[in-house]
Short mmCIF file of N, CA, C and O in Angstrom, two decimals:
data_model
loop_
_atom_site.label_atom_id
_atom_site.label_comp_id
_atom_site.label_asym_id
_atom_site.label_seq_id
_atom_site.Cartn_x
_atom_site.Cartn_y
_atom_site.Cartn_z
N MET A 1 0.84 -1.17 0.00
CA MET A 1 0.00 0.00 0.00
C MET A 1 0.89 1.25 0.00
O MET A 1 1.86 1.32 0.73
N ARG A 2 0.56 2.21 -0.79
CA ARG A 2 1.33 3.45 -0.90
C ARG A 2 0.59 4.57 -0.21
O ARG A 2 -0.62 4.69 -0.32
N ARG A 3 1.33 5.38 0.54
CA ARG A 3 0.74 6.54 1.19
C ARG A 3 1.68 7.72 1.06
O ARG A 3 2.89 7.57 1.07
N THR A 4 1.09 8.91 0.95
CA THR A 4 1.86 10.13 0.97
C THR A 4 1.55 10.83 2.28
O THR A 4 0.39 11.05 2.60
N VAL A 5 2.58 11.18 3.01
CA VAL A 5 2.41 11.82 4.31
C VAL A 5 3.00 13.22 4.23
O VAL A 5 4.13 13.40 3.79
N HIS A 6 2.23 14.20 4.66
CA HIS A 6 2.70 15.58 4.64
C HIS A 6 2.85 16.17 6.04
O HIS A 6 3.23 17.32 6.17
N ARG A 7 2.55 15.39 7.06
CA ARG A 7 2.68 15.90 8.42
C ARG A 7 3.92 15.26 9.05
O ARG A 7 3.95 14.06 9.29
N TYR A 8 4.91 16.07 9.30
CA TYR A 8 6.18 15.59 9.82
C TYR A 8 6.43 16.21 11.19
O TYR A 8 5.91 17.27 11.51
N GLU A 9 7.25 15.53 11.97
CA GLU A 9 7.72 16.13 13.21
C GLU A 9 8.86 17.04 12.82
O GLU A 9 9.96 16.59 12.54
N LYS A 10 8.59 18.33 12.79
CA LYS A 10 9.54 19.29 12.23
C LYS A 10 10.79 19.49 13.08
O LYS A 10 11.84 19.81 12.55
N ASP A 11 10.68 19.32 14.38
CA ASP A 11 11.80 19.65 15.26
C ASP A 11 12.67 18.45 15.62
O ASP A 11 13.63 18.59 16.34
N ARG A 12 12.32 17.28 15.12
CA ARG A 12 13.08 16.10 15.49
C ARG A 12 13.66 15.45 14.24
O ARG A 12 12.93 14.99 13.37
N PRO A 13 14.99 15.41 14.13
CA PRO A 13 15.59 14.78 12.95
C PRO A 13 15.34 13.27 12.93
O PRO A 13 15.19 12.64 13.97
N VAL A 14 15.30 12.71 11.74
CA VAL A 14 15.12 11.27 11.58
C VAL A 14 16.46 10.60 11.84
O VAL A 14 17.48 10.98 11.25
N PRO A 15 16.49 9.60 12.74
CA PRO A 15 17.75 8.91 13.02
C PRO A 15 18.31 8.25 11.76
O PRO A 15 17.57 7.78 10.89
N GLU A 16 19.62 8.23 11.67
CA GLU A 16 20.32 7.68 10.50
C GLU A 16 19.90 6.23 10.22
O GLU A 16 19.69 5.85 9.08
N GLU A 17 19.75 5.42 11.30
CA GLU A 17 19.38 4.01 11.08
C GLU A 17 17.98 3.89 10.48
O GLU A 17 17.71 2.98 9.69
N VAL A 18 17.08 4.80 10.83
CA VAL A 18 15.73 4.78 10.26
C VAL A 18 15.79 5.13 8.78
O VAL A 18 15.12 4.50 7.95
N MET A 19 16.60 6.12 8.42
CA MET A 19 16.76 6.49 7.01
C MET A 19 17.33 5.32 6.21
O MET A 19 16.84 5.02 5.12
N GLU A 20 18.33 4.66 6.74
CA GLU A 20 18.94 3.52 6.05
C GLU A 20 17.92 2.41 5.84
O GLU A 20 17.82 1.84 4.75
N ARG A 21 17.14 2.12 6.87
CA ARG A 21 16.13 1.05 6.76
C ARG A 21 15.06 1.41 5.73
O ARG A 21 14.63 0.57 4.94
N ALA A 22 14.63 2.67 5.71
CA ALA A 22 13.62 3.12 4.75
C ALA A 22 14.16 3.01 3.32
O ALA A 22 13.44 2.56 2.41
N LEU A 23 15.40 3.40 3.12
CA LEU A 23 15.99 3.31 1.78
C LEU A 23 16.15 1.86 1.33
O LEU A 23 15.89 1.53 0.17
N GLU A 24 16.55 0.99 2.24
CA GLU A 24 16.67 -0.43 1.90
C GLU A 24 15.31 -1.01 1.51
O GLU A 24 15.21 -1.77 0.54
N ALA A 25 14.25 -0.63 2.22
CA ALA A 25 12.91 -1.11 1.89
C ALA A 25 12.47 -0.55 0.54
O ALA A 25 11.87 -1.26 -0.28
N ALA A 26 12.77 0.71 0.28
CA ALA A 26 12.37 1.34 -0.98
C ALA A 26 13.06 0.66 -2.16
O ALA A 26 12.46 0.46 -3.22
N ILE A 27 14.32 0.29 -1.99
CA ILE A 27 15.06 -0.36 -3.06
C ILE A 27 14.43 -1.70 -3.42
O ILE A 27 14.40 -2.10 -4.58
N MET A 28 13.85 -2.38 -2.44
CA MET A 28 13.25 -3.69 -2.66
C MET A 28 11.79 -3.62 -3.09
O MET A 28 11.18 -4.64 -3.39
N ALA A 29 11.21 -2.44 -3.16
CA ALA A 29 9.79 -2.29 -3.48
C ALA A 29 9.50 -2.74 -4.91
O ALA A 29 10.32 -2.54 -5.81
N PRO A 30 8.32 -3.36 -5.12
CA PRO A 30 7.95 -3.75 -6.48
C PRO A 30 7.88 -2.54 -7.40
O PRO A 30 7.58 -1.43 -6.96
N ASN A 31 8.12 -2.78 -8.68
CA ASN A 31 8.21 -1.68 -9.62
C ASN A 31 7.66 -2.16 -10.96
O ASN A 31 8.33 -2.88 -11.67
N HIS A 32 6.46 -1.74 -11.30
CA HIS A 32 5.83 -2.27 -12.51
C HIS A 32 6.45 -1.74 -13.80
O HIS A 32 6.29 -2.35 -14.85
N LEU A 33 7.16 -0.63 -13.75
CA LEU A 33 7.77 -0.10 -14.97
C LEU A 33 9.24 -0.47 -15.11
O LEU A 33 9.88 -0.11 -16.09
N MET A 34 9.76 -1.17 -14.11
CA MET A 34 11.16 -1.60 -14.11
C MET A 34 12.10 -0.42 -14.36
O MET A 34 12.98 -0.47 -15.21
N THR A 35 11.90 0.63 -13.63
CA THR A 35 12.69 1.85 -13.82
C THR A 35 13.90 1.91 -12.88
O THR A 35 14.25 2.96 -12.39
N TRP A 36 14.49 0.77 -12.64
CA TRP A 36 15.71 0.76 -11.84
C TRP A 36 16.85 1.32 -12.65
O TRP A 36 16.80 1.26 -13.88
N PRO A 37 17.92 1.82 -12.14
CA PRO A 37 18.22 1.90 -10.72
C PRO A 37 17.52 3.09 -10.06
O PRO A 37 17.27 4.11 -10.68
N TRP A 38 17.21 2.90 -8.80
CA TRP A 38 16.58 3.96 -8.02
C TRP A 38 17.59 5.05 -7.74
O TRP A 38 18.78 4.81 -7.65
N ARG A 39 17.09 6.26 -7.58
CA ARG A 39 17.94 7.39 -7.18
C ARG A 39 17.25 8.09 -6.02
O ARG A 39 16.07 8.40 -6.11
N PHE A 40 17.98 8.32 -4.97
CA PHE A 40 17.45 8.98 -3.80
C PHE A 40 18.30 10.20 -3.50
O PHE A 40 19.52 10.17 -3.65
N TYR A 41 17.65 11.26 -3.07
CA TYR A 41 18.34 12.50 -2.72
C TYR A 41 17.91 12.92 -1.32
O TYR A 41 16.72 12.95 -1.03
N ARG A 42 18.88 13.21 -0.50
CA ARG A 42 18.59 13.74 0.83
C ARG A 42 18.73 15.24 0.77
O ARG A 42 19.76 15.77 0.37
N VAL A 43 17.68 15.92 1.16
CA VAL A 43 17.65 17.38 1.08
C VAL A 43 17.59 17.95 2.49
O VAL A 43 16.73 17.56 3.28
N GLY A 44 18.49 18.86 2.78
CA GLY A 44 18.51 19.50 4.09
C GLY A 44 17.55 20.68 4.16
O GLY A 44 16.80 20.95 3.21
N PRO A 45 17.55 21.39 5.28
CA PRO A 45 16.61 22.50 5.48
C PRO A 45 16.70 23.60 4.42
O PRO A 45 15.67 24.10 3.95
N GLU A 46 17.91 23.96 4.02
CA GLU A 46 18.06 25.02 3.02
C GLU A 46 17.51 24.57 1.67
O GLU A 46 16.83 25.32 0.98
N GLY A 47 17.81 23.33 1.31
CA GLY A 47 17.30 22.79 0.05
C GLY A 47 15.78 22.68 0.05
O GLY A 47 15.12 22.95 -0.95
N ARG A 48 15.22 22.28 1.21
CA ARG A 48 13.75 22.20 1.30
C ARG A 48 13.13 23.57 1.14
O ARG A 48 12.06 23.71 0.53
N ALA A 49 13.76 24.60 1.67
CA ALA A 49 13.23 25.97 1.54
C ALA A 49 13.21 26.37 0.07
O ALA A 49 12.22 26.97 -0.41
N VAL A 50 14.26 26.05 -0.66
CA VAL A 50 14.30 26.36 -2.10
C VAL A 50 13.21 25.57 -2.83
O VAL A 50 12.47 26.14 -3.65
N LEU A 51 13.11 24.28 -2.55
CA LEU A 51 12.08 23.47 -3.20
C LEU A 51 10.68 23.95 -2.85
O LEU A 51 9.79 23.95 -3.71
N ALA A 52 10.47 24.38 -1.61
CA ALA A 52 9.15 24.89 -1.22
C ALA A 52 8.80 26.14 -2.01
O ALA A 52 7.65 26.31 -2.44
N SER A 53 9.76 27.02 -2.24
CA SER A 53 9.50 28.23 -3.02
C SER A 53 9.14 27.89 -4.46
O SER A 53 8.21 28.47 -5.03
N VAL A 54 9.85 26.93 -5.03
CA VAL A 54 9.54 26.50 -6.41
C VAL A 54 8.15 25.88 -6.44
O VAL A 54 7.35 26.16 -7.34
N TYR A 55 7.83 25.05 -5.47
CA TYR A 55 6.52 24.40 -5.38
C TYR A 55 5.40 25.44 -5.33
O TYR A 55 4.42 25.33 -6.06
N VAL A 56 5.57 26.45 -4.49
CA VAL A 56 4.55 27.50 -4.37
C VAL A 56 4.39 28.22 -5.71
O VAL A 56 3.27 28.45 -6.17
N ARG A 57 5.51 28.56 -6.33
CA ARG A 57 5.43 29.26 -7.63
C ARG A 57 4.69 28.43 -8.68
O ARG A 57 3.85 28.93 -9.42
N LEU A 58 5.00 27.14 -8.74
CA LEU A 58 4.36 26.27 -9.72
C LEU A 58 2.87 26.09 -9.43
O LEU A 58 2.05 26.13 -10.35
N LYS A 59 2.51 25.90 -8.17
CA LYS A 59 1.12 25.71 -7.81
C LYS A 59 0.29 26.98 -8.00
O LYS A 59 -0.90 26.90 -8.29
N MET A 60 0.93 28.14 -7.85
CA MET A 60 0.20 29.40 -7.93
C MET A 60 0.28 30.03 -9.32
O MET A 60 -0.30 31.07 -9.56
N ALA A 61 0.99 29.39 -10.24
CA ALA A 61 1.14 29.95 -11.59
C ALA A 61 -0.23 30.16 -12.22
O ALA A 61 -1.07 29.27 -12.25
N GLY A 62 -0.44 31.36 -12.71
CA GLY A 62 -1.69 31.69 -13.38
C GLY A 62 -2.84 31.97 -12.44
O GLY A 62 -3.96 32.18 -12.89
N LYS A 63 -2.59 31.98 -11.14
CA LYS A 63 -3.64 32.24 -10.15
C LYS A 63 -3.36 33.56 -9.46
O LYS A 63 -2.22 34.03 -9.43
N ASP A 64 -4.39 34.16 -8.91
CA ASP A 64 -4.23 35.38 -8.15
C ASP A 64 -3.44 35.09 -6.87
O ASP A 64 -3.60 34.03 -6.27
N ALA A 65 -2.61 36.05 -6.47
CA ALA A 65 -1.82 35.89 -5.25
C ALA A 65 -2.77 35.74 -4.06
O ALA A 65 -3.76 36.45 -3.94
N ASN A 66 -2.48 34.77 -3.21
CA ASN A 66 -3.25 34.54 -2.01
C ASN A 66 -2.28 34.09 -0.92
O ASN A 66 -1.89 32.92 -0.88
N PRO A 67 -1.89 35.03 -0.05
CA PRO A 67 -0.88 34.70 0.97
C PRO A 67 -1.27 33.52 1.86
O PRO A 67 -0.42 32.73 2.26
N THR A 68 -2.55 33.34 2.14
CA THR A 68 -2.99 32.24 2.99
C THR A 68 -2.70 30.90 2.31
O THR A 68 -2.15 29.98 2.92
N ILE A 69 -3.07 30.79 1.04
CA ILE A 69 -2.82 29.54 0.30
C ILE A 69 -1.33 29.32 0.12
O ILE A 69 -0.83 28.21 0.28
N GLU A 70 -0.60 30.40 -0.19
CA GLU A 70 0.85 30.28 -0.37
C GLU A 70 1.52 29.80 0.91
O GLU A 70 2.39 28.93 0.87
N ASP A 71 1.10 30.33 2.05
CA ASP A 71 1.67 29.89 3.33
C ASP A 71 1.35 28.42 3.60
O ASP A 71 2.21 27.67 4.07
N ARG A 72 0.14 28.01 3.28
CA ARG A 72 -0.26 26.61 3.49
C ARG A 72 0.57 25.68 2.60
O ARG A 72 1.02 24.63 3.05
N LEU A 73 0.77 26.07 1.34
CA LEU A 73 1.60 25.26 0.44
C LEU A 73 3.04 25.18 0.92
O LEU A 73 3.66 24.11 0.91
N ARG A 74 3.58 26.31 1.37
CA ARG A 74 4.96 26.35 1.85
C ARG A 74 5.10 25.46 3.10
O ARG A 74 6.05 24.68 3.23
N ASP A 75 4.12 25.57 4.01
CA ASP A 75 4.16 24.74 5.23
C ASP A 75 4.10 23.25 4.90
O ASP A 75 4.73 22.44 5.55
N LYS A 76 3.33 22.92 3.87
CA LYS A 76 3.21 21.51 3.46
C LYS A 76 4.56 20.94 3.05
O LYS A 76 4.89 19.80 3.37
N MET A 77 5.36 21.74 2.37
CA MET A 77 6.67 21.28 1.91
C MET A 77 7.73 21.34 3.01
O MET A 77 8.69 20.57 2.98
N MET A 78 7.57 22.23 3.94
CA MET A 78 8.58 22.38 4.98
C MET A 78 8.31 21.44 6.16
O MET A 78 9.14 21.18 6.94
#
């Protein structure tokens, strides 16, 4: 079963052993398109801030500016 989770514990880093175990499980996951090899990227806080800004720009493209929605989108990524 696949799930997307957007609620994270923001103030607590993920232990290294948990990251390793998650990556090992992901590598073994079934893949119907056979798009191996997998590529994983670890993004730190600064990188997430950049990605969040890009995400907000893409989601709001062609829409009227709405600071409430923009803040919600940014929080979702951070």
